[in-house]
Short mmCIF file of C-alpha atoms in Angstrom, two decimals:
data_model
loop_
_atom_site.label_atom_id
_atom_site.label_comp_id
_atom_site.label_asym_id
_atom_site.label_seq_id
_atom_site.Cartn_x
_atom_site.Cartn_y
_atom_site.Cartn_z
CA MET A 207 211.22 145.68 225.62
CA PHE A 208 208.45 148.43 224.86
CA ARG A 209 207.42 149.37 221.36
CA LEU A 210 204.37 150.87 219.98
CA GLN A 211 202.15 149.31 217.30
CA GLY A 212 200.22 152.49 215.90
CA SER A 213 200.12 155.26 218.21
CA ARG A 214 197.73 153.91 220.91
CA VAL A 215 198.81 150.36 221.66
CA LEU A 216 201.97 149.41 223.47
CA ALA A 217 203.51 146.12 222.86
CA VAL A 218 206.09 144.48 225.41
CA ASP A 219 208.26 141.84 224.33
CA MET A 220 209.15 139.82 227.67
CA THR A 221 211.58 136.94 228.25
CA GLY A 222 211.01 136.08 231.74
CA ASP A 223 210.91 139.68 233.20
CA ALA A 224 208.20 141.84 234.39
CA VAL A 225 206.51 145.00 233.61
CA LYS A 226 204.08 146.97 235.80
CA ALA A 227 200.83 148.26 234.06
CA LYS A 228 197.64 150.04 234.76
CA ASN A 229 195.21 147.51 235.83
CA GLY A 230 192.82 146.19 233.33
CA SER A 231 195.13 147.85 230.37
CA MET A 232 196.12 144.52 228.73
CA VAL A 233 194.21 143.96 225.59
CA ALA A 234 196.12 140.80 224.27
CA TYR A 235 199.33 138.61 224.82
CA ASP A 236 200.91 135.59 223.25
CA GLY A 237 203.02 132.99 224.99
CA GLN A 238 202.87 132.46 228.79
CA MET A 239 201.81 135.25 231.07
CA ALA A 240 201.24 135.67 234.68
CA PHE A 241 199.15 138.45 236.09
CA LYS A 242 199.29 139.89 239.67
CA ARG A 243 197.35 142.89 241.06
CA LEU A 244 199.38 145.29 243.05
CA THR A 245 197.55 148.19 245.17
CA GLY A 246 198.75 151.49 245.68
CA GLY A 247 200.31 154.17 243.84
CA GLY A 248 203.98 153.22 244.59
CA GLU A 249 206.00 150.69 246.24
CA GLY A 250 205.80 150.02 249.93
CA LEU A 251 203.46 151.25 252.80
CA ARG A 252 204.22 154.91 251.94
CA GLY A 253 202.91 154.74 248.25
CA MET A 254 199.59 153.20 249.48
CA VAL A 255 198.93 155.36 252.59
CA THR A 256 199.57 158.88 250.56
CA ARG A 257 197.20 157.34 247.82
CA ARG A 258 194.61 156.39 250.38
CA LEU A 259 194.84 159.69 252.18
CA THR A 260 193.95 161.74 249.09
CA GLY A 261 191.42 159.54 247.91
CA GLU A 262 193.29 158.08 245.16
CA GLN A 263 193.28 154.46 244.40
CA MET A 264 195.90 154.02 241.93
CA THR A 265 195.75 150.10 241.06
CA VAL A 266 198.46 148.42 238.89
CA MET A 267 199.28 145.12 237.89
CA GLU A 268 202.50 143.21 237.40
CA VAL A 269 202.78 141.12 234.38
CA ARG A 270 205.43 138.74 233.90
CA GLY A 271 206.25 135.80 231.28
CA GLN A 272 207.61 134.84 227.98
CA GLY A 273 205.98 136.44 224.95
CA THR A 274 204.36 139.45 223.90
CA CYS A 275 201.71 141.41 225.73
CA TRP A 276 199.69 144.49 224.25
CA PHE A 277 198.58 147.21 226.52
CA ALA A 278 196.02 150.19 225.91
CA ASP A 279 193.67 152.51 227.46
CA ARG A 280 190.56 154.08 226.27
CA ALA A 281 192.35 154.80 222.76
CA SER A 282 194.60 157.11 224.54
CA GLU A 283 197.73 158.17 222.79
CA ILE A 284 201.00 156.43 224.04
CA ASN A 285 204.63 157.89 224.40
CA LEU A 286 207.65 156.22 225.36
CA VAL A 287 209.96 157.88 227.61
CA GLU A 288 213.34 156.88 228.24
CA LEU A 289 215.03 156.95 231.76
CA HIS A 290 218.64 157.06 232.46
CA GLY A 291 218.82 157.17 236.10
CA ASP A 292 216.67 160.24 236.24
CA LYS A 293 213.23 160.78 237.47
CA LEU A 294 209.76 161.16 235.56
CA PHE A 295 207.12 162.88 237.43
CA VAL A 296 203.75 161.74 235.88
CA GLU A 297 200.04 162.18 236.74
CA SER A 298 198.94 158.55 238.01
CA SER A 299 195.90 158.79 235.47
CA ASN A 300 198.48 159.30 232.63
CA LEU A 301 200.86 156.31 233.55
CA LEU A 302 200.37 152.99 231.48
CA ALA A 303 203.33 151.14 232.03
CA THR A 304 206.79 150.87 233.36
CA ASP A 305 209.72 148.45 233.07
CA GLY A 306 209.63 146.07 236.18
CA GLY A 307 212.90 147.38 237.09
CA LEU A 308 212.00 151.07 237.63
CA ARG A 309 211.11 152.40 240.83
CA THR A 310 207.83 154.04 241.47
CA GLY A 311 206.68 156.09 244.68
CA THR A 312 204.76 159.44 245.18
CA SER A 313 205.56 163.06 245.74
CA PHE A 314 203.91 165.97 247.35
CA THR A 315 202.54 168.49 244.71
CA GLY A 316 200.56 170.78 247.17
CA LEU A 317 198.71 173.50 245.43
CA ARG A 318 199.47 172.29 242.05
CA GLY A 319 197.80 168.62 242.61
CA ALA A 320 194.91 170.51 244.17
CA SER A 321 194.54 172.73 241.32
CA GLN A 322 194.55 169.94 238.78
CA GLY A 323 191.76 167.89 240.88
CA ASN A 324 194.13 164.87 240.90
CA GLY A 325 194.98 164.96 244.68
CA LEU A 326 198.25 166.27 246.49
CA PHE A 327 200.62 163.52 245.32
CA THR A 328 202.09 162.71 242.13
CA THR A 329 203.82 159.61 240.75
CA ILE A 330 207.36 159.33 240.49
CA VAL A 331 209.27 156.92 238.31
CA GLU A 332 212.99 156.45 238.61
CA GLY A 333 215.64 154.31 237.48
CA ARG A 334 216.87 153.06 233.95
CA GLY A 335 214.50 151.70 231.60
CA GLN A 336 211.31 152.74 229.72
CA ALA A 337 207.99 154.21 230.73
CA ALA A 338 204.79 154.42 228.71
CA ILE A 339 202.62 157.50 229.50
CA MET A 340 199.27 158.35 228.13
CA SER A 341 197.73 161.48 226.75
CA ASP A 342 194.20 162.92 225.16
CA GLY A 343 195.46 163.45 221.71
CA PRO A 344 199.26 163.48 220.48
CA ALA A 345 201.25 164.73 223.35
CA VAL A 346 203.85 167.69 222.89
CA VAL A 347 207.11 167.69 224.18
CA LEU A 348 208.19 170.91 225.33
CA ARG A 349 211.96 171.89 226.12
CA VAL A 350 212.63 174.21 229.41
CA ALA A 351 215.94 175.97 229.33
CA PRO A 352 217.76 178.08 231.81
CA ARG A 353 216.76 181.37 230.01
CA TYR A 354 213.61 179.89 228.50
CA PRO A 355 210.91 179.16 231.23
CA LEU A 356 207.77 177.44 230.32
CA VAL A 357 204.19 178.33 231.59
CA VAL A 358 201.58 175.27 231.27
CA ASP A 359 198.04 175.03 231.93
CA PRO A 360 197.14 172.70 234.90
CA GLY A 361 194.79 170.74 232.74
CA ALA A 362 197.03 170.20 229.66
CA TYR A 363 199.86 169.06 232.01
CA ILE A 364 201.00 165.33 231.86
CA ALA A 365 204.55 164.85 233.10
CA HIS A 366 207.83 166.48 233.31
CA GLN A 367 211.47 165.06 233.79
CA GLY A 368 215.07 166.66 234.35
CA ASN A 369 216.24 169.42 236.45
CA VAL A 370 213.08 171.40 236.44
CA ARG A 371 211.66 173.54 239.25
CA GLN A 372 207.86 174.46 239.59
CA SER A 373 206.07 177.35 240.73
CA PHE A 374 202.60 178.77 240.54
CA GLN A 375 201.60 181.90 239.08
CA SER A 376 197.99 183.50 238.68
CA GLY A 377 196.66 184.81 235.52
CA VAL A 378 193.79 184.28 232.80
CA THR A 379 193.98 180.56 231.35
CA PHE A 380 194.13 180.10 228.07
CA ARG A 381 190.45 179.22 227.79
CA THR A 382 189.75 182.76 228.87
CA PHE A 383 190.90 183.90 225.24
CA LEU A 384 188.05 181.91 224.04
CA GLY A 385 185.66 183.31 226.30
CA GLU A 386 185.41 180.19 228.36
CA GLY A 387 187.38 181.01 231.41
CA GLY A 388 186.19 182.05 234.78
CA GLY A 389 188.64 184.67 235.50
CA GLU A 390 191.81 184.50 237.50
CA ALA A 391 193.22 181.09 237.79
CA PHE A 392 196.72 179.27 238.29
CA GLN A 393 199.33 178.24 235.71
CA ILE A 394 202.38 176.09 236.30
CA ARG A 395 205.69 177.66 235.53
CA PHE A 396 208.78 175.58 234.91
CA GLU A 397 212.24 176.65 235.13
CA GLY A 398 215.68 174.87 234.85
CA ASP A 399 216.57 172.23 232.13
CA GLY A 400 214.25 169.45 231.10
CA LEU A 401 211.17 168.16 229.24
CA VAL A 402 207.66 168.93 229.77
CA TYR A 403 204.84 166.77 228.43
CA VAL A 404 201.42 168.41 227.58
CA GLN A 405 198.31 167.08 225.95
CA PRO A 406 196.16 169.12 223.58
CA SER A 407 193.02 168.51 225.46
CA GLU A 408 192.57 170.06 228.91
CA ARG A 409 191.21 168.23 232.07
CA ASN A 410 188.53 170.00 233.85
CA THR A 411 190.44 171.43 236.94
CA ILE A 412 189.55 173.53 239.99
CA ALA A 413 192.20 176.16 238.59
CA GLY A 414 190.09 176.51 235.40
CA ASP A 415 187.29 178.06 237.66
CA VAL A 416 188.99 179.93 240.39
#
């Protein structure tokens, strides 16, 4: 269903099925399409309540029909992620679209979410199918292996999948080496076996100025 046209436009071919996408991200379609606005960061009441408690209002739409629909958002780079019954943890601002059969929900991130300025919850996508995530510049997919932990700046983090554990460590940010950091800050340490997606452009985060 999902295919890229260039690196910044997602084309979805549909035969009566549905996809969920970021509200307002449709740029064109052919055939017959129906659009339904959905509110909340996940399925059911829990997804809606957690977003409201943290001040986040993630609005998505369901697109169903016959034909092809094209999606894009602010010329962001788009990356396709295949899920085979596993989970994808992704920041809500970086999620563009998911297969209609994939389940979405929310997960408590605590200090990590607060340090990124994205709230205390992150979006979980799980099941079998495809998801499209966005990045500011071409994303880099980094491997985490049992003997090779990975440390990521919170502002560059997009998503991760696999059997991965997160923890925080304090220290200088990468921007400190350029003379732009504010001193001590948080970094995210990943251990286990999985993939971490990072972007080459950092968001402004609380951690960068702690």
